[in-house]
Amino acid sequence: MTLLQLTSLRKNYGSVAALDGVALSVPAGSRTAIVGPSGCGKTTLLRLVAGFDEPDGGTISFDGQVLADGTFQMPAHKRGIGIVAQDGCLFPHLTVSQNIGFGMEAGRAVKEARAAELMDMVGLDRAMLSRKPDQLSGGQQQRVALARALARKPRLMLLDEPFSALDTGLRAATRKAVTEVLTAAGITTLLVTHDQGEALAFADQVAVMRAGRFAQVGSPRDVYSRPVDATTATFLGEAIVLPATIGEGRADSPLGLLDVDDVAYRGRAAIMLRPEQISVTREGRGGVGEGAVGTIAEITFCGPTCDVRITLPDASSFRLDIPSREAFSAGDEIRIGVSGAAHVFR
Amino acid sequence: MSQESSHGVSAPRKDPIARKDLLALDLCGEHGDDGGGGLHFVHDATRVGSAMTSATDTMVSASPRHRLPTASSWTLMIAVLVAVLALMPLGFVLWATVVTGWETAIQLIFRGRVGDLLINTVLLILLTLPVCAALAVALAWATERTDIPGARFWSWMAVAPLTVPAFVHSYAWIGLWPGLNGLGAGVAVSVVAYFPFMYLPVSAAFRLLDPALEDQAASLGLAPFAVFRRVVLPQLRLALCGGALLIGLHLLAEYGLFAMIRFDTFTTAIIDQFQSTYNGVAAYMLALVLVLCCFVLLGLEAALRGRSRYARLGSGVARRAKVARLGAWKYPLLILPLVTAAFSLGIPALTLGRWLIAGGAGIWRMEEIGLALWQTLAICLVGGLTTTAAAVPIAWLSVRRPTRASRFLEGCYYLASSMPGVVVALALVTITVRAILPLYQTVATIVLAYVVMFLPRALVSLRASIAQVPVELEQAAASLGRSPGNALWSTTVRLAAPGAAAGVALSSLGIMNELTATQMLAPNGTRTLAMAFWALTSEIDYAGAAPYALLMVVFSMPLTWLLHHQSKKIAGR
Ligand SMILES: Nc1ncnc2c1ncn2[C@@H]1O[C@H](COP(=O)(O)OP(=O)(O)OP(=O)(O)O)[C@@H](O)[C@H]1O
Ligand SMILES: [Mg+2]
């Protein structure tokens, strides 16, 4: 069942089109991530869904009810949609406990008990309940903000880069904890981030956003291995894009004859490989010649991996991280093996 | 104006400090805090806006404390000396009480007259402050957060009443309604004369509020009015407290406004006492009660303000607040600023205009007016310069060598300046008459009174601009072979000059409109604009007084503009 449905949503700031025809359908109980570079309109989209701004066109419907269209705009306080803003946005004049209880309609004792429960849920010490927000770290503030939004048991939760204030280690842990909390509560979630790894790890559905539009919407695996174009491909991770001539489910490329994921297509097109599909061995050691031969043009040692640039016989080149246990040096001849099918950009 | 020239010098540090102190300027032009707490006062202002308190702390640790021991100990000595002088009036009142002896003191304090005055004062404050607060919040909301037609214009109109000295306000009301008197009149005139003191910090606080908090509250299910009550109002609390204290202290200190409409307060009673019988002891005891009232106000404000931090927590720059679309309410809402302006500006303009026209050319007795103008400007300039000079040591210390001692000294200055002018004057009169007669009614004494009353005005401006000059410049000058004093002069003093100019301007504004202390202390033969105005109105020569009122208004205009401009700049918008 679809909980949130956006159709051709538009929002302009003066002459800047922050959103330019966004369509999305979010199934109930799912986790959707919107990922895109800075300034592509992610926050704008969340603000429209939350009801803080009015769209210039298109509709937002939630649970079968229209929240906003060209003429009607339901005010934010009637929507019952929770939001955790980019910087937590706690009320500085209230304690943590009062912050969490802010949106609850209950007696004081009930509020306090519930606040304590929520603190456990988001993994914070109950002793912090009497503190003021400025006595918490950035990550703690964010978790309090989450607890505050959870307190109202919203059916949809909007998260605007909630982990961006955290360092890498804490980030993964917090993300996992938050995912668990939201899943346990059965809350549909819309997460906004500019970190593709986060989006892929978090979501059931990923929407890749670019300049106010969705370039692609799909499952994480789908958008990662079958991106619509080269820009999307490189945004979601390292990609090797090569020209090729395609026919009969195979591509004739600088890396030799490769399987492709599109059996119907014939003709010239660009193909994409992810680095993990590629393996390199020293030429002349493996004996039997499978795959193309290339030369290491540059190599930089980076600890567990080496960053190498490989040139192919047709003088094209690409970059790749390879495990550093094999001691290559510049000028070495290598044989390049490819596993799995290459993706065709039609 | 002012700070512009030194802007680029230390961009990262500049903003928080400047905001902080300039806001403080609006809030606490001339009052303070209990002993040692002066800095808290300045700090509230910080919290009013979101200027980060931590910036000061960073600065504290960044400034090397061990350098220039001799220079700073000299500065400290001067600062201590100024503080001792500033606290003299307060000390005098306490001393006078002790000398009077318990029995007489109790007799003089617990009597019907004092009770009446106390009731008057309490009622005046209790009625005026809530009205001012409601009016200031409503106007600030209308001008900052709605699409009311001419929002910027109305914002100016809400500050403009400050150009009209309080006693000119009541002169104007008396002109329209000659029978006006009593508590009701006192409250009405006080509101129109003083509400801008609340409007300034409240509108600045509105500009600094992070609208994301209001959005957040809405997403937590609060309807717009509940958002205002539970999120916006609590964050205006510091601005309201600061403004209320400032107005409260003015109400305690004001003489002309209430004397004109025959409403008795402690200040008017002390002056009556002083002028009629020169009954020292009775006047001292009234002064003691008045001082106690000030302490009560200071204490209440400190308690209400609390210690919590109100600064914005998030990083980055807050997004701009959404403007409420009034739609059909646009025109009904216009009634609010219109009526306010009609009472606070229309009435003075009407009365002044009427008297000026009625008086014709005859009231422009150029010789007298010229002399009064010249004397006023001279005393403003001398007073302003001395006040600013007296503030330099503590301003420099509190920025460059912030210690417990410097904070305590600052607190002393604020406390001293919150004493009503009549108390300061009474103390200085008595001290000079009894101990150093040659100084009685001299320029030196009156200037000392101005220093005591207006030093914080100069201090906040100076602090702000000294804080903008990076200490590294001073060190660089020293490393280029300048002596410490010379290094200080050629860098910090030069670059802080705009702030000093603002300090001179703002203390001059206070001096020009000061009537109480000036009347009691001015050297024989002095007749400032305010004194001449007062003398003429006392003779019921309302037409003759009009040119003096007009001149005071005209000269106050640029200074009020400066005040408003600075409060806008604090918000960076
Ligand atoms: N209030 C505003 N006025 C004018 N332009 C705006 C406003 N808010 C956003 N924009 C513009 O709209 C576009 C989208 O902004 P948005 O905040 O949605 O980006 P974002 O994807 O959330 O970026 P980030 O990842 O950096 O947070 C940007 O180009 C921005 O400059
Ligand atoms: Mg954003």
Coordinates of N, CA, C and O and ligand atoms in Angstrom, one line a residue, chain A residues 38-39 41-44 86 160-161 192 194, chain B residues 319, ligand 2:
Chain A
S38 N 24.9 18.1 -2.9 CA 24.5 19.3 -2.1 C 23.7 20.3 -3.0 O 24.2 20.6 -4.2
G39 N 22.6 20.8 -2.6 CA 21.9 21.8 -3.3 C 21.0 21.3 -4.4 O 20.4 22.1 -5.1
G41 N 18.1 19.9 -3.9 CA 16.7 20.1 -3.5 C 16.1 19.1 -2.5 O 14.9 19.1 -2.3
K42 N 17.0 18.4 -1.8 CA 16.5 17.4 -0.9 C 15.7 18.0 0.3 O 14.6 17.6 0.6
T43 N 16.4 19.0 0.9 CA 15.7 19.6 2.1 C 14.4 20.3 1.6 O 13.4 20.2 2.3
T44 N 14.4 20.9 0.5 CA 13.2 21.5 0.0 C 12.1 20.5 -0.1 O 10.9 20.8 0.3
Q86 N 18.3 18.6 10.0 CA 19.7 18.5 9.7 C 20.5 18.7 11.0 O 21.5 18.0 11.3
D160 N 16.4 14.4 7.8 CA 17.2 15.2 6.9 C 18.6 15.1 7.4 O 19.1 15.8 8.3
E161 N 19.4 14.3 6.7 CA 20.8 14.1 7.0 C 21.0 14.0 8.5 O 21.8 14.7 9.0
V192 N 17.0 11.6 3.9 CA 17.7 12.4 2.9 C 19.1 12.4 3.2 O 19.5 12.5 4.4
H194 N 23.4 13.0 1.4 CA 24.2 13.1 0.2 C 25.3 12.0 0.2 O 26.2 12.0 -0.6
Chain B
R319 N 17.7 29.9 8.5 CA 17.0 30.4 7.3 C 16.1 31.6 7.7 O 15.9 31.8 8.9
Ligands
MG2 MG 19.7 20.0 3.0

